[in-house]
Coordinates of C-alpha atoms in Angstrom, one line a residue:
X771 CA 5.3 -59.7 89.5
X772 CA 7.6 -61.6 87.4
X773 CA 5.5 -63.9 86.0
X774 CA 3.9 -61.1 83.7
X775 CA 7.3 -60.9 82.1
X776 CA 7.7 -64.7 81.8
X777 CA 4.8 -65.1 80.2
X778 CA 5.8 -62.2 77.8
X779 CA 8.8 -63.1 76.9
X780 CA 7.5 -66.7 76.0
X781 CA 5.7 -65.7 73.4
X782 CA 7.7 -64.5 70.0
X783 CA 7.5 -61.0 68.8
X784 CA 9.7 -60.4 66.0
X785 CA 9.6 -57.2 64.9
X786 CA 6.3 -56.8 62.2
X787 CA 5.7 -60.2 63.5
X788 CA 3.9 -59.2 67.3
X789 CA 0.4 -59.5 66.2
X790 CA 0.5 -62.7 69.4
X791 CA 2.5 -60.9 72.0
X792 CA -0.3 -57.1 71.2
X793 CA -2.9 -59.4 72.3
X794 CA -1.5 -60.5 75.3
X795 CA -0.6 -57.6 76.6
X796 CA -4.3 -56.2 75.4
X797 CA -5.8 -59.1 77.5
X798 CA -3.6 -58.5 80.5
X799 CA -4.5 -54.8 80.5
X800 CA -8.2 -55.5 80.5
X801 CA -8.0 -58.3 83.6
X802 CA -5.3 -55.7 85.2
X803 CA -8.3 -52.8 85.3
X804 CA -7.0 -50.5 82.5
X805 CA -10.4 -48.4 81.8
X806 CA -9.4 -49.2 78.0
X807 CA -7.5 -51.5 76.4
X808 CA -6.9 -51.8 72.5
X809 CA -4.9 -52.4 69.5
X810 CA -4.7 -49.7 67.5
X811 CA -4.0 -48.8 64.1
X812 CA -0.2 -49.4 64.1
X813 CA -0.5 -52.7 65.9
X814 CA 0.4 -51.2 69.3
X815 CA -0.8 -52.5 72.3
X816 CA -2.4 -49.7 74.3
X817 CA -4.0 -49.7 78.0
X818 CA -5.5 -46.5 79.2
X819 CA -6.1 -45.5 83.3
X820 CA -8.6 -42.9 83.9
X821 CA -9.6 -39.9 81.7
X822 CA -8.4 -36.6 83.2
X823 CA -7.3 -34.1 80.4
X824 CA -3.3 -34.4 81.6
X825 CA -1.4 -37.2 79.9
X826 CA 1.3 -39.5 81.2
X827 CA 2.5 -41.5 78.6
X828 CA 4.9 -44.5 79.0
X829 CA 5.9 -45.9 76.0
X830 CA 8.1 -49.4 75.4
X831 CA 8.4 -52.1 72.7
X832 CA 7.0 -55.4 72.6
X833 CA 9.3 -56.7 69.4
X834 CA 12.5 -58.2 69.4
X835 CA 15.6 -58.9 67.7
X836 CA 15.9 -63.1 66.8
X837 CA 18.0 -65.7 68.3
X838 CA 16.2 -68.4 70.9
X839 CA 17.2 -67.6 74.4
X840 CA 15.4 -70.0 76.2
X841 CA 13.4 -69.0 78.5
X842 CA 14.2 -70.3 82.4
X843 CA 15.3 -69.2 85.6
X844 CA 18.6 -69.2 87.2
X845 CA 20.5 -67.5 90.2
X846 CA 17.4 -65.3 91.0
X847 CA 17.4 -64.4 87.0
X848 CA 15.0 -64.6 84.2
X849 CA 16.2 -65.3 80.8
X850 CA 14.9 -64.9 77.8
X851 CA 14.9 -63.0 74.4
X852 CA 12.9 -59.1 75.7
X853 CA 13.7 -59.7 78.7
X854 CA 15.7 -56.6 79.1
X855 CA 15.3 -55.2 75.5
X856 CA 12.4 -54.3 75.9
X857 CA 9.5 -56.3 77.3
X858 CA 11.0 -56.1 81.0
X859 CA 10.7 -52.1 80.8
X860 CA 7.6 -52.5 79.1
X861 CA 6.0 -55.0 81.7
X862 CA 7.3 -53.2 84.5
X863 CA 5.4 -50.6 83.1
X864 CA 2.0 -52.2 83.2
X865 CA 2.2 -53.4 87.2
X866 CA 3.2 -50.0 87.5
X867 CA 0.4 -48.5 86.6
X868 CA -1.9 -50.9 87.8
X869 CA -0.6 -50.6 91.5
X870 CA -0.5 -47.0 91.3
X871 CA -4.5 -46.6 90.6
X872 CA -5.2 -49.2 93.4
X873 CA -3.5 -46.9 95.6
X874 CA -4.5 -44.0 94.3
X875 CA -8.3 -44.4 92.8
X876 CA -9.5 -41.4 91.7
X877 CA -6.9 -40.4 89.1
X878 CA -8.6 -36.6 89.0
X879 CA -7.0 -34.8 86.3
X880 CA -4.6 -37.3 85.0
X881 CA -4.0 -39.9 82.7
X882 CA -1.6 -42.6 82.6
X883 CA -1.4 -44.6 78.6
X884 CA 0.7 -47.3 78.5
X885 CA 2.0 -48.8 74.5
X886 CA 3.4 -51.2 73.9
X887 CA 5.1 -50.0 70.6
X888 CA 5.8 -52.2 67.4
X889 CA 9.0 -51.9 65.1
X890 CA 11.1 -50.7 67.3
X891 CA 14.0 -52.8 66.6
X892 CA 13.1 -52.8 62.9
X893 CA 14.7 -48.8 62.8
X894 CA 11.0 -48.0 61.3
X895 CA 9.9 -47.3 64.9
X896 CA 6.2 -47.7 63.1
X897 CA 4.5 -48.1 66.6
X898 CA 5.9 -44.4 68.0
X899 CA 6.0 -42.8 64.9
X900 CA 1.8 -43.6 65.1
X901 CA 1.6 -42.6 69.1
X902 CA 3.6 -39.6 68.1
X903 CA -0.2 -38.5 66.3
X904 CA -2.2 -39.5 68.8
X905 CA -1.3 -38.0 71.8
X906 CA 0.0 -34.9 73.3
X907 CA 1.6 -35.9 77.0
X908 CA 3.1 -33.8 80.0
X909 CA 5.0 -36.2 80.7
X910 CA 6.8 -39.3 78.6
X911 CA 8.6 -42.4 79.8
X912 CA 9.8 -44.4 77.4
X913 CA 10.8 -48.3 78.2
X914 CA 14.6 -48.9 77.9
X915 CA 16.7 -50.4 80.1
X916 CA 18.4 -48.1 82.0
X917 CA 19.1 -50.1 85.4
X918 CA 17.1 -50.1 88.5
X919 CA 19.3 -46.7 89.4
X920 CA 19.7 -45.3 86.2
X921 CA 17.9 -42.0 84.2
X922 CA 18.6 -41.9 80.5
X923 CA 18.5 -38.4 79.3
X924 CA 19.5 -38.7 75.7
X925 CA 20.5 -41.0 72.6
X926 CA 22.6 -40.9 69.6
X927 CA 21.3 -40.7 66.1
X928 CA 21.3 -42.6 63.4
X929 CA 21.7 -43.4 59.9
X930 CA 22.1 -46.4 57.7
X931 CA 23.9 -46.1 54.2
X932 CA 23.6 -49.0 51.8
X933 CA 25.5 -49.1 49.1
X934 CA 26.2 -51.8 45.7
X935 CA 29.3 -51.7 43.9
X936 CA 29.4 -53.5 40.1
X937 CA 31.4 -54.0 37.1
X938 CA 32.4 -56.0 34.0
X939 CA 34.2 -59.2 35.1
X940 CA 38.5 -59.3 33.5
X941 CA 41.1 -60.7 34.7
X942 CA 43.1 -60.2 38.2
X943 CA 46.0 -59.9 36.2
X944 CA 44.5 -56.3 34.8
X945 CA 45.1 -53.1 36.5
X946 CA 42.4 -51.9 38.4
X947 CA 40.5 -51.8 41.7
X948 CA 37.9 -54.6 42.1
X949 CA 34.6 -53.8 43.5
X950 CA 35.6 -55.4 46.8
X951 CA 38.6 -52.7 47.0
X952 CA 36.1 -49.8 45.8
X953 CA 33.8 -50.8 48.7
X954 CA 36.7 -50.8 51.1
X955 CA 37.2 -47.2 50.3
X956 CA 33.6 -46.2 50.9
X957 CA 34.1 -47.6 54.5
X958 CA 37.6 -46.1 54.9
X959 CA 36.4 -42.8 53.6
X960 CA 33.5 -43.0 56.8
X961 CA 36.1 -44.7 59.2
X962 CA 38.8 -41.5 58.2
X963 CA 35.5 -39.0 58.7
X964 CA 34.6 -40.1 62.0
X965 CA 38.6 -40.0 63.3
X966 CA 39.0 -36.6 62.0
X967 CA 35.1 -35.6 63.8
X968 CA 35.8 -37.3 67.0
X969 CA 39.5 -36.3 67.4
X970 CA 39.4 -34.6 71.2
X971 CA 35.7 -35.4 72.0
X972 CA 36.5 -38.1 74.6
X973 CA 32.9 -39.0 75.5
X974 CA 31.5 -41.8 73.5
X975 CA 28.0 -39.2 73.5
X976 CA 29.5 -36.8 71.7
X977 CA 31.5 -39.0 68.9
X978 CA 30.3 -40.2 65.3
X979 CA 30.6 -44.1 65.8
X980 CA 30.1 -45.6 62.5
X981 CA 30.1 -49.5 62.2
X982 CA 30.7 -51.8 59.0
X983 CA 27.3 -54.2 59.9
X984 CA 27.6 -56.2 56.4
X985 CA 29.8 -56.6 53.4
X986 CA 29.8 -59.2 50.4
X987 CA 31.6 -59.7 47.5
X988 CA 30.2 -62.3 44.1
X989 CA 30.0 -62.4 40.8
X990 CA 28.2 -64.5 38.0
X991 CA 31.3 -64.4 35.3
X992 CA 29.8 -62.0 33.7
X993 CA 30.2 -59.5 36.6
X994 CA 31.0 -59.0 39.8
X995 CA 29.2 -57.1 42.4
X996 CA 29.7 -55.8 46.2
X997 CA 27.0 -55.2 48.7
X998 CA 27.6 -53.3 52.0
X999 CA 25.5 -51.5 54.7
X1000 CA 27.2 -49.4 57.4
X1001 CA 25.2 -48.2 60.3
X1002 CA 26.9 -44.4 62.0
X1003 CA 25.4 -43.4 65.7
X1004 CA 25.4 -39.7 65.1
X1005 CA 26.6 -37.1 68.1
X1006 CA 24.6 -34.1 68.4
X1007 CA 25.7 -31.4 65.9
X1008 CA 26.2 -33.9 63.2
X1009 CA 22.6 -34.9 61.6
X1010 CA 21.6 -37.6 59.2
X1011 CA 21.5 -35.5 56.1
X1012 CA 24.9 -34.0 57.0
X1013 CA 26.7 -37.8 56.7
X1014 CA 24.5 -38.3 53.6
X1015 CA 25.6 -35.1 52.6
X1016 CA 29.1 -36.0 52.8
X1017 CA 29.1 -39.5 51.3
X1018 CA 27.5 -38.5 48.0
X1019 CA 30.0 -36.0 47.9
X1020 CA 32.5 -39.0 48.0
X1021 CA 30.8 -41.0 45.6
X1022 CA 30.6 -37.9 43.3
X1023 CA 34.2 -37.3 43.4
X1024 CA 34.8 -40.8 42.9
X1025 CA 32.7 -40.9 39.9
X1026 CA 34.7 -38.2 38.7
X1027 CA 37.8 -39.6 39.0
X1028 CA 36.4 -43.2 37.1
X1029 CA 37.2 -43.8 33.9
X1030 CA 33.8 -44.6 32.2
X1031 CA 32.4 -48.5 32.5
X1032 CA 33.3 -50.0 29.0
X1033 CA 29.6 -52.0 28.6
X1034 CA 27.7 -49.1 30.6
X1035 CA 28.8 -45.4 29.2
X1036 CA 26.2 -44.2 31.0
X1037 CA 27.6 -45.2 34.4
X1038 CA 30.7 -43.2 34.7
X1039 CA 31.6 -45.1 38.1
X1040 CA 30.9 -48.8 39.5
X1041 CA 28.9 -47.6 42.4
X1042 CA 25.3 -49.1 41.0
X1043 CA 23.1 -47.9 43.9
X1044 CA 24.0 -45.6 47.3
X1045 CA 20.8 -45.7 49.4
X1046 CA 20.1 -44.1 53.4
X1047 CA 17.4 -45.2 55.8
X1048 CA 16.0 -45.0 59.6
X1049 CA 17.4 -41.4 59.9
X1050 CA 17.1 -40.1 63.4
X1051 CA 18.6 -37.1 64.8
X1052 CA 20.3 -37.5 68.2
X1053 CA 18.2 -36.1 71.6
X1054 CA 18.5 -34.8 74.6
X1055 CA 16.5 -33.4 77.5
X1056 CA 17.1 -31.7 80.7
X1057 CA 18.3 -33.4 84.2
X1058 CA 16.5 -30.7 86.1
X1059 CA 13.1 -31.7 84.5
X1060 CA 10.4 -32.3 87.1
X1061 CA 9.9 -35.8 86.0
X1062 CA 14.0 -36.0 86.1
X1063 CA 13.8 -35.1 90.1
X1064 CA 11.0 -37.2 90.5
X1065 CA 13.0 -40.4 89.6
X1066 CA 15.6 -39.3 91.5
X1067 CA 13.7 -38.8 94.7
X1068 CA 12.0 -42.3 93.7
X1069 CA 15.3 -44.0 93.1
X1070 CA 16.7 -42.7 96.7
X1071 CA 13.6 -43.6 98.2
X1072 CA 14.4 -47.6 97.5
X1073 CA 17.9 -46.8 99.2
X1074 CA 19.5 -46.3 95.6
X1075 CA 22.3 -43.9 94.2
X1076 CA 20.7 -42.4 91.0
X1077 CA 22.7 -42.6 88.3
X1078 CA 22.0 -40.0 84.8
X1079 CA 23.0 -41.6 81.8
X1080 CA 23.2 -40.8 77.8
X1081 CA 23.4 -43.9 75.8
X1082 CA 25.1 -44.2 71.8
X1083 CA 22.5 -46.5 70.7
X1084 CA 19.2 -44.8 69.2
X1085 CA 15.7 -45.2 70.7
X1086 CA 12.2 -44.3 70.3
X1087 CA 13.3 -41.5 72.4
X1088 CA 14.2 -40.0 69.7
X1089 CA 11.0 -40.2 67.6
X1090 CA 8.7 -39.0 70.2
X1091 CA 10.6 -36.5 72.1
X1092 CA 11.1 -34.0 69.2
X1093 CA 7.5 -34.1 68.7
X1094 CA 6.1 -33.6 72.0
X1095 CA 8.6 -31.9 73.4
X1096 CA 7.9 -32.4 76.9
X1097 CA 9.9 -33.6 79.9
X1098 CA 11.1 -37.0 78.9
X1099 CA 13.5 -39.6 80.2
X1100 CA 14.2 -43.6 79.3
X1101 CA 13.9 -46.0 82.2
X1102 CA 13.8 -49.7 83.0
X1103 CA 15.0 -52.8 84.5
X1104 CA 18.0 -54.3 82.8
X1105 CA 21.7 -54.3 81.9
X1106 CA 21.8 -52.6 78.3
X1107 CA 24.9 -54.1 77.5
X1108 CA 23.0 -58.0 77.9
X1109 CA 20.6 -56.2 74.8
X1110 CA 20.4 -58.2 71.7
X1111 CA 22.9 -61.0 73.1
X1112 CA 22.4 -64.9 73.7
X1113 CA 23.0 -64.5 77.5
X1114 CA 19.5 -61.7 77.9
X1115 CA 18.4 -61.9 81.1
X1116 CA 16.9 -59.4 83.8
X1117 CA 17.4 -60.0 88.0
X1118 CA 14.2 -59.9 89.5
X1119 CA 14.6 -58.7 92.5
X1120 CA 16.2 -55.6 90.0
X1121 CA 12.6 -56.0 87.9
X1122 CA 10.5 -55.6 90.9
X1123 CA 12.4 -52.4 92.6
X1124 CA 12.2 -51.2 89.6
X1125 CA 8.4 -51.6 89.1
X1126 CA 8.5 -49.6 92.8
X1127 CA 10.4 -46.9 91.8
X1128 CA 7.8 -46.3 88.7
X1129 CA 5.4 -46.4 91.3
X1130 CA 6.5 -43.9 92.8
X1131 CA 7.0 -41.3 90.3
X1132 CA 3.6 -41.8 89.0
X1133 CA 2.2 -40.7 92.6
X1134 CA 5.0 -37.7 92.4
X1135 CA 3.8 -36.7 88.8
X1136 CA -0.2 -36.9 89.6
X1137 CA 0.5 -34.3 92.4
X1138 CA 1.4 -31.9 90.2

């Protein structure tokens, strides 16, 4: 079963660059005896098993972050960049599906979609925000790496804030805060929010985690200019427009408190531009969901402890789930904490019990 994965993984997929990697997957639906098999409109790669008016839909993402891990085996492992983040979910997927229907041909009333979604890692999420419109599932199981025992029931927001900081070159000698120190404050001002929010919330779920991803300071000697972006995982109870909210408020009473720029009147503060993206509110859903206990029964069933889980990164889980609104958790092979590094790698014999225990909820789910 592996070598699906291998051969995925092998081939690049960077996000808005996975045009390759969709047509593989297309292909491998086809020869794997997907009724239908396509690319569709957003560049996902979709396979579809029979055509019964229920809907199971298992969504994952074929696109990665960069960085070259190659690609080998070692100690029972497979490395490579996707390999847990997220083609090893996704994959698992796919030999999921396809050994469920050779066990259990006809698929009466159901239908099981597989996607492999694009963007994912872009924070455009262009792939589910498409399959979002399309289809209207009983059941969704999106392709994260949870562990071979674990159930993810939820995911932090999320909100990036860009901002530009600019003003007339003088000398250090005069009095005055540079740019670099006016950007500092913006991140302090975040940094002193999120203590003051998270004071006695212990759990990691329920905190606003802001993190200073890039800063950088020039000038041309004419001025000088400082560029940062901060990305904030959002708790539940504390939405994207409420940190946006909160920010401009800063700036505002920042601006107030400038004297005017002496070559720009206009501008009565150095802060040039303040900018937010890939806003996504935090979700949740519910352990006692019948597709919950069916991953739990699965999970026991391949001598496993089932674990739930609620992770502080942000997911496609979160596009989808407000939108259908029907039982959905995150699952796959993999060690979440290996995402995104240069050490990515999946066990195999975790890959393959975890194909099993997809298996199995699939023949759970069609019973219903």
């Amino acid at each position: 079963m592996i070598e699906l994965l291998e051969q995925c993984v092998r081939i690049p997929s960077l996000s808005r660059q996975e045009a390759q990697v969709a047509a593989f997957l297309r292909d491998e639906m086809q020869q794997r005896g997907f009724n239908h098999a396509f690319i569709d409109d957003a560049g996902n790669a979709v396979g579809i098993l029979g055509d019964g008016p229920k809907q199971i839909v298992m969504l994952g993402h074929m696109d990665t972050v960069g960085g070259d891990v190659p690609v080998r085996y070692e100690d029972g492992k497979l490395f490579g960049r996707g390999s847990v983040d997220a083609k090893g979910p996704l994959c698992a997927f796919i030999l999921a599906a396809q050994q469920f229907t050779t066990r259990n041909a006809p698929m009466g009333d159901w239908q099981i979609i597989v996607i492999g979604a694009t963007e994912e890692e872009a924070a455009s999420s262009k792939g589910a925000r498409f399959a979002a419109t399309q289809y209207a599932p009983a059941f969704c199981i999106i392709g994260e790496p949870s562990g071979m025992d674990g159930i993810t029931l939820g995911y932090k927001g999320r909100l990036l804030v860009q901002a530009r900081f600019e003003q007339s070159m003088r000398h250090t000698a005069m009095p005055g805060p540079s740019v670099s120190e006016q950007t500092v404050d913006l991140w302090n001002f975040v940094k002193h929010l999120s203590d003051n929010f998270n004071a006695g919330k212990p759990k990691a779920f329920d905190q606003l985690m802001p993190s200073l991803r890039h800063i950088q300071s020039g000038g041309d000697g004419l001025k000088e200019w400082c560029d940062l972006v901060i990305a904030a995982r959002l708790p539940e109870g504390f939405g994207p427009d409420r940190l946006e909210k909160e920010i401009r408020a800063w700036a505002a009473e920042t601006a107030r408190q400038q004297p005017p720029v002496a070559d720009a009147p206009s501008l009565p503060s150095s802060l040039q531009s303040l900018s937010f993206s890939s806003a996504e509110r935090a979700f949740r859903s519910s352990k006692d969901s019948s597709l919950a206990r069916a991953f739990v029964d699965a999970i026991r069933a391949e001598k496993l402890r089932p674990a739930f889980k609620h992770k502080t990164g942000t997911a496609d889980f979160n596009v989808v789930g407000p939108v259908w609104n029907c039982p959905i958790v995150a699952y796959g092979p993999g060690d979440s904490s290996l995402d995104h590094t240069p050490n990515e790698h999946v066990s195999i014999d975790e890959f393959e019990k975890a194909v099993k225990v997809l298996t199995h909820v699939l023949t759970t789910l069609t019973k219903t």
